[in-house]
Amino acid sequence: MKINSQRLWKSLMDMAKIGATEKGGNTRLALTDLDVQGRQLLIQWANEIGLSVRYDAIGNLFLRKSGIADFAAPVVMGSHLDTQPKGGRFDGIYGVLAGLEVLRSLHDHQVQNYYPIELAVWMNEEGARFTPAMMGSAVFTGIFDLQQVLETTDKSGLSVQSELNRTQQQGDLELGRKFTAYYEAHIEQGPVLEQQQNQIGVVTGGQGILWLDVQTTGKAAHAGTTPMKMRKDSMVGTAKMIVALEKMVWEKFPDGLITFGEMSIANSSRNTIPAQIKWTIDLRHPNDQKLLAMKEQTHEILVFFAKQNDLSVDIVEHWHSPATYFDSVLINTVRESVQELGLSHQDIVSGAGHDAINLAKHCPTTMIFIPCEGGLSHNEAENITTEQAQHGADVLLNAILKFDQQRLAEAS
Ligand SMILES: [Zn+2]
C-alpha cells in the first residue's frame, strides 16, 4: 500500500504558510500563537478522518484512530510542529504530517487496524523558547519532572504553565501511559543519505555523547626573551594534543566523532606565551564501549603531550549521555518495508537529539530517515523533494501495518 504523495506535499506546504519567513523557512516557537495555529490546522485535518483529539498535562497533543482491540495500548507515530527561530519547514513537521498521511491512507483504503494507532505532537522539541529541548517527550517519559518544567520560563518571564493555560493546550490524558511501539519519521538533518544516494535511512539508534572540560597549564613568559627550549607553551601543547586526538579517532574509531568547539586563553596577549588554556572535547560514538575506549585514549594522549611539553593537564567529565539502541523488532518492520517497496537504504545512527531518543527509554522505538538537500537543517533553506517525502511516509505506513499484523498474530 502507498500513501497519497500529492496530499502529503500539499499539507506540508499548507503548514509551512503558518509562521512563514521571508527566505522560505518557518518560525513557530513552542506555545506561541503560531505554534497553536499549526496544531489547529492539524486538528482540522484529523477531524476530517474522525480521529479523536486529546492533550496531556504538558501540552503534548494526541490524535487517535481507534482499533478493533481499542482497550489495548496504542502504536504511536509522532514528532514535533514547533521550529527553531527562522528554522526549516520539515524538521519535525515532516514526521507529524507523514503520520497524518498514514492515517489518511488507512482511512482512504478503509483499513481496519486491529490495535489503536495514535499520532503524537510533542511539545517544545526544539528548546528554542523554553529550555531544555525535547521537553514534552521528556516529561511524558518521566525523564523530567512535570512541576519543574511547568515553572520554566522563557526570556520574557512567561512560564510553560501560563502559556499552556493561555493557549488551552493542557489536558488530562495520562502521562507515561503504555505504548506498544513508537515510530518517528524525520529528515536526516545531515548529508550522509544524500551523499550515499540512499532513499531511506533505517535508524538503529542514537549515538552516545561524552563532554570533557580540559585545562592545559604551562607558564606565562615574554615572547621576545624566552628561548624556545625554555618555554612551557600551553598553546603549542594543546595544538599537538588536538592533532593527535583527531588522528586517533580517524585511525581507530571510524564511526566516532571528535570536536573541539570552545577554547579560551587566560590573559591572552600577542607577546606573551600562553600559560593557561581552557577547552572542550565532544566525543560521540554509537557504541557505548567504543565511546569509553575513546575517552580512555583521549586521556592517554592528553597526559602524553602534557609531559612531552612540560605542561600540566586537568580533565573533567562534564556530561555523559549513553548511546540509544532502537528496538530490533521495529527496526525489522522498517527494513522489510523498505525492501518490499524497492527503495535504496542503509543503516544509520541519529546524530541529533529527537523525541524518539526519549521514547526509547519508555517503549520499543525506532526512526525512519529521509535525505534532505545538502544535509541542511535548522536553516530556512532546509529542503526535501516530493518523492523523498513520499518514500518515508510509504515506509512508515507499511511498517505500522506490519507491526499491527505481527502483534495480532502473536496475540492469537
Ligand atoms: Zn526535529
XYZ file of C-alpha atoms and ligand atoms in Angstrom:
413
model
C 0.000 0.000 0.000
C 1.175 3.530 -0.724
C 0.312 6.959 0.616
C -1.055 9.882 -1.420
C 2.077 11.887 -2.103
C 0.326 14.941 -3.552
C -1.848 15.268 -0.482
C 1.151 14.867 1.823
C 3.064 17.552 -0.072
C 0.104 19.941 -0.063
C -0.270 19.526 3.690
C 3.451 20.212 4.202
C 3.127 23.392 2.121
C -0.079 24.489 3.881
C 1.534 24.009 7.286
C 4.578 25.988 6.079
C 2.356 29.041 5.486
C 1.900 29.396 9.246
C 4.825 31.395 10.547
C 6.426 31.563 7.086
C 9.667 33.563 6.938
C 10.939 35.736 4.082
C 13.560 33.247 2.949
C 11.191 30.271 2.785
C 11.571 28.937 6.304
C 9.289 28.827 9.350
C 9.187 30.356 12.806
C 6.734 28.642 15.137
C 8.190 28.650 18.627
C 6.558 26.342 21.171
C 3.228 27.521 22.630
C 3.158 30.769 20.665
C 0.004 31.706 18.755
C 1.622 30.472 15.538
C 2.510 27.090 17.067
C -1.081 26.721 18.203
C -2.371 27.743 14.748
C -0.273 24.921 13.299
C -1.778 22.484 15.781
C -5.269 23.718 14.942
C -4.720 23.113 11.242
C -3.591 19.561 12.063
C -6.680 19.039 14.248
C -8.898 20.258 11.420
C -7.356 17.586 9.155
C -7.695 14.991 11.923
C -11.395 15.790 12.311
C -11.952 15.138 8.607
C -10.981 11.485 9.120
C -12.634 11.048 12.504
C -9.592 10.980 14.787
C -10.123 11.782 18.447
C -8.135 14.701 19.897
C -6.616 14.801 23.382
C -3.866 16.555 25.352
C -1.785 15.648 28.372
C -0.595 17.834 31.251
C 2.500 19.109 29.418
C 0.683 20.021 26.208
C 1.535 17.001 24.108
C -1.226 16.503 21.560
C -2.501 13.023 20.626
C -4.743 12.169 17.664
C -6.165 8.679 17.738
C -7.607 6.199 15.274
C -9.360 3.500 17.243
C -8.682 -0.169 16.661
C -10.816 -3.302 16.938
C -8.995 -4.021 20.218
C -9.368 -0.455 21.406
C -8.603 -1.261 25.050
C -5.044 -2.236 24.152
C -2.061 0.116 24.270
C -1.607 2.068 21.025
C 1.181 2.038 18.499
C 2.249 5.657 18.200
C 3.778 7.747 15.413
C 4.918 11.281 16.025
C 7.336 14.179 16.018
C 7.006 17.935 16.582
C 5.435 21.000 14.924
C 7.478 23.674 16.724
C 10.515 25.085 14.900
C 13.748 26.944 15.543
C 13.600 30.742 15.069
C 13.933 31.043 11.272
C 14.056 27.261 11.082
C 13.042 24.933 8.292
C 9.690 23.677 7.008
C 10.390 19.973 7.516
C 12.311 19.334 10.754
C 9.689 17.614 12.925
C 6.784 18.748 10.768
C 7.578 16.026 8.252
C 7.218 13.298 10.892
C 3.868 14.637 12.084
C 2.419 15.056 8.609
C 3.800 11.725 7.377
C 1.968 10.197 10.369
C -1.216 12.059 9.428
C -0.840 10.848 5.843
C -0.558 7.243 7.097
C -3.834 7.668 8.999
C -5.478 9.329 5.987
C -4.349 6.469 3.738
C -5.736 3.866 6.148
C -8.982 5.850 6.087
C -8.960 6.001 2.230
C -8.483 2.254 1.937
C -10.862 1.542 4.813
C -8.178 -0.491 6.519
C -9.303 -1.577 9.949
C -6.275 -1.706 12.187
C -6.604 -4.222 14.970
C -4.893 -2.080 17.590
C -5.333 1.676 18.115
C -2.911 3.960 16.283
C -2.032 7.412 17.583
C -0.212 10.425 16.218
C 1.727 12.407 18.841
C 2.789 16.052 18.559
C 5.409 16.571 21.255
C 5.505 19.968 22.935
C 8.668 22.096 22.585
C 11.047 19.670 20.913
C 13.347 22.440 19.734
C 14.065 24.044 23.096
C 14.300 27.418 21.358
C 11.749 29.231 23.547
C 11.821 27.160 26.730
C 14.931 25.106 27.525
C 15.850 22.297 27.590
C 14.850 20.706 24.300
C 12.587 17.654 23.874
C 10.594 18.912 26.832
C 7.190 17.330 26.172
C 8.522 13.853 25.467
C 10.883 14.061 28.459
C 8.005 14.873 30.819
C 5.832 12.183 29.246
C 8.513 9.539 29.748
C 9.338 10.677 33.286
C 12.835 11.945 32.444
C 11.892 15.484 33.579
C 9.670 16.419 36.499
C 6.312 17.867 35.394
C 6.107 20.570 38.049
C 9.643 21.803 37.446
C 9.068 22.036 33.704
C 5.741 23.850 34.137
C 7.569 26.525 36.128
C 10.248 27.009 33.431
C 10.080 30.500 31.895
C 11.029 31.976 28.539
C 13.167 35.130 28.123
C 10.186 37.390 28.782
C 9.343 35.586 32.030
C 6.278 33.683 30.788
C 6.065 30.172 32.220
C 5.191 26.951 30.415
C 2.157 26.660 32.707
C 0.843 30.147 31.927
C 1.334 29.615 28.191
C -0.414 26.224 28.363
C -3.321 27.973 30.079
C -3.419 30.876 27.661
C -3.347 28.647 24.568
C -5.525 25.897 26.102
C -3.082 23.133 25.196
C -3.265 21.262 28.501
C -5.416 18.178 29.023
C -5.885 15.204 31.295
C -4.541 12.335 29.214
C -2.281 10.273 31.472
C 1.461 10.924 31.306
C 3.646 7.849 30.836
C 0.773 5.624 29.712
C 1.770 2.471 27.901
C 2.703 2.493 24.202
C 3.394 -0.782 22.374
C 5.649 0.933 19.865
C 6.819 4.377 18.776
C 7.841 5.235 15.208
C 9.248 8.620 14.218
C 9.932 9.640 10.630
C 12.347 12.564 10.293
C 14.605 14.310 7.819
C 18.186 13.178 8.346
C 19.495 16.705 9.107
C 22.870 15.517 7.853
C 24.499 14.794 4.465
C 25.036 11.015 4.602
C 21.952 9.645 2.797
C 22.218 12.236 0.037
C 25.903 11.564 -0.468
C 25.399 7.780 -0.491
C 22.364 8.239 -2.764
C 20.145 6.228 -0.457
C 16.404 6.925 -0.253
C 15.855 5.715 3.313
C 17.929 5.569 6.466
C 16.979 2.637 8.702
C 17.837 4.210 12.053
C 19.337 1.789 14.547
C 19.815 4.192 17.451
C 21.316 7.391 18.690
C 24.962 7.961 19.485
C 26.424 8.296 22.952
C 27.875 11.694 23.834
C 30.677 12.486 26.254
C 31.798 16.044 27.038
C 35.164 16.776 28.615
C 36.419 20.087 30.038
C 40.183 20.319 29.669
C 42.654 22.778 31.092
C 46.279 22.830 29.909
C 48.642 24.830 32.076
C 52.176 25.979 31.305
C 53.941 29.180 32.275
C 53.396 32.733 31.067
C 56.596 34.327 29.763
C 57.826 37.077 27.457
C 57.532 36.209 23.766
C 60.777 38.043 22.972
C 63.101 36.998 25.765
C 62.258 33.335 26.419
C 64.304 30.877 24.297
C 62.251 28.184 22.553
C 63.674 25.346 24.588
C 62.897 27.047 27.912
C 59.191 27.533 27.261
C 56.151 25.923 28.823
C 53.815 26.869 26.000
C 50.271 25.688 26.707
C 49.101 26.716 23.213
C 51.667 24.607 21.367
C 50.994 21.670 23.690
C 47.236 21.985 23.209
C 47.650 22.160 19.429
C 49.686 18.929 19.446
C 47.037 17.262 21.605
C 44.277 18.256 19.193
C 46.154 16.958 16.153
C 46.896 13.645 17.898
C 43.304 13.272 19.140
C 41.866 13.833 15.681
C 44.302 11.250 14.254
C 43.328 8.742 16.959
C 39.632 8.991 16.012
C 40.353 8.777 12.268
C 42.519 5.703 12.699
C 40.830 3.755 15.480
C 37.166 4.831 15.619
C 35.750 5.049 12.078
C 32.210 5.589 13.475
C 33.331 8.070 16.123
C 33.338 11.865 16.120
C 35.511 14.347 17.973
C 35.021 18.119 18.158
C 36.926 20.914 19.884
C 34.302 23.644 19.944
C 35.390 26.019 22.679
C 38.750 27.393 23.725
C 39.769 30.307 25.880
C 43.255 31.608 26.610
C 43.652 33.180 30.043
C 45.069 36.753 29.872
C 45.751 36.409 26.178
C 48.258 38.758 24.615
C 50.148 38.514 21.352
C 53.540 38.913 23.010
C 53.031 36.566 25.947
C 53.439 32.779 25.850
C 50.007 31.471 26.929
C 50.050 29.971 30.416
C 46.592 28.539 30.635
C 44.035 27.311 28.111
C 40.566 26.013 28.873
C 38.991 23.993 26.078
C 36.312 21.407 25.403
C 36.211 17.984 23.794
C 32.967 16.498 22.455
C 33.229 12.738 21.837
C 30.460 10.761 20.130
C 30.032 7.120 19.176
C 27.009 4.861 18.517
C 28.514 2.165 20.756
C 28.956 2.790 24.494
C 32.042 0.560 24.874
C 33.755 2.300 21.979
C 32.848 5.675 23.439
C 34.507 4.753 26.713
C 37.564 3.465 24.820
C 37.707 6.827 23.026
C 37.652 8.551 26.403
C 40.492 6.415 27.745
C 42.671 7.010 24.711
C 41.892 10.713 24.927
C 43.206 10.723 28.489
C 46.389 8.909 27.426
C 47.068 11.361 24.614
C 46.467 14.395 26.836
C 48.806 13.070 29.531
C 51.482 12.096 26.979
C 51.625 15.524 25.330
C 51.382 17.360 28.630
C 54.504 15.523 29.768
C 56.303 15.999 26.451
C 55.652 19.768 26.556
C 56.270 20.268 30.255
C 52.641 21.177 30.971
C 50.023 20.012 33.419
C 46.598 18.932 32.254
C 43.264 18.707 34.101
C 40.432 16.693 32.620
C 36.880 16.857 33.977
C 33.946 14.861 32.650
C 31.205 17.476 32.095
C 28.364 15.330 30.739
C 27.750 11.780 29.547
C 24.704 10.614 27.659
C 24.814 6.900 26.813
C 24.008 5.590 23.337
C 20.421 4.692 22.426
C 19.675 1.327 20.838
C 16.393 1.138 18.967
C 14.152 -1.947 19.091
C 15.177 -4.775 16.754
C 11.592 -5.901 16.058
C 10.597 -2.384 14.995
C 13.800 -1.881 13.005
C 12.940 -5.072 11.117
C 9.439 -3.828 10.249
C 11.114 -0.755 8.736
C 13.825 -2.719 6.924
C 11.349 -5.214 5.448
C 9.029 -2.409 4.329
C 11.906 -0.589 2.631
C 12.902 -3.782 0.819
C 9.332 -4.549 -0.268
C 8.945 -1.018 -1.597
C 12.218 -1.427 -3.520
C 13.862 1.635 -2.006
C 17.614 2.035 -1.637
C 18.604 2.155 2.005
C 21.296 1.942 4.618
C 21.514 1.613 8.352
C 22.227 4.901 10.047
C 22.594 6.312 13.554
C 20.900 9.527 14.597
C 23.412 12.301 15.141
C 20.868 14.748 16.547
C 18.549 14.567 19.543
C 14.938 13.546 18.873
C 11.805 12.809 20.872
C 12.371 9.181 19.822
C 15.559 9.122 21.919
C 13.401 9.859 24.996
C 10.667 7.454 23.911
C 13.242 4.653 23.546
C 13.505 4.666 27.350
C 9.735 4.136 27.562
C 8.719 1.658 24.854
C 10.080 -0.162 21.775
C 11.092 2.667 19.449
C 12.613 3.311 16.058
C 13.052 6.053 13.454
C 12.955 6.377 9.665
C 15.205 8.955 7.985
C 14.794 10.554 4.577
C 17.556 12.637 2.948
C 17.400 16.428 2.925
C 19.063 18.814 0.490
C 22.737 19.280 1.293
C 22.101 17.832 4.750
C 20.970 21.307 5.763
C 18.677 21.774 8.782
C 17.893 24.400 11.435
C 18.019 26.749 8.469
C 15.347 28.483 6.385
C 16.735 26.796 3.273
C 16.052 23.283 4.637
C 14.547 21.322 1.745
C 13.283 17.918 0.583
C 11.610 16.693 -2.613
C 8.039 15.391 -3.028
C 9.477 11.930 -3.755
C 11.635 11.901 -0.647
C 8.597 12.868 1.428
C 6.599 10.085 -0.184
C 9.220 7.396 0.384
C 9.463 7.990 4.117
C 5.686 8.021 4.567
C 5.282 4.854 2.461
C 7.790 3.104 4.705
C 6.047 4.405 7.833
C 2.653 3.172 6.575
C 3.910 -0.307 5.737
C 5.949 -0.650 8.919
C 2.918 0.306 11.030
C 0.698 -2.204 9.210
C 3.336 -4.903 9.544
C 3.620 -4.222 13.258
C -0.179 -4.348 13.694
C -0.335 -7.695 11.878
C 2.587 -9.189 13.810
C 1.043 -8.144 17.081
C -2.276 -9.691 16.127
C -0.558 -12.938 15.107
C 1.277 -13.072 18.422
C -1.916 -12.471 20.398
C -3.931 -15.159 18.646
Zn 13.229 17.582 14.826
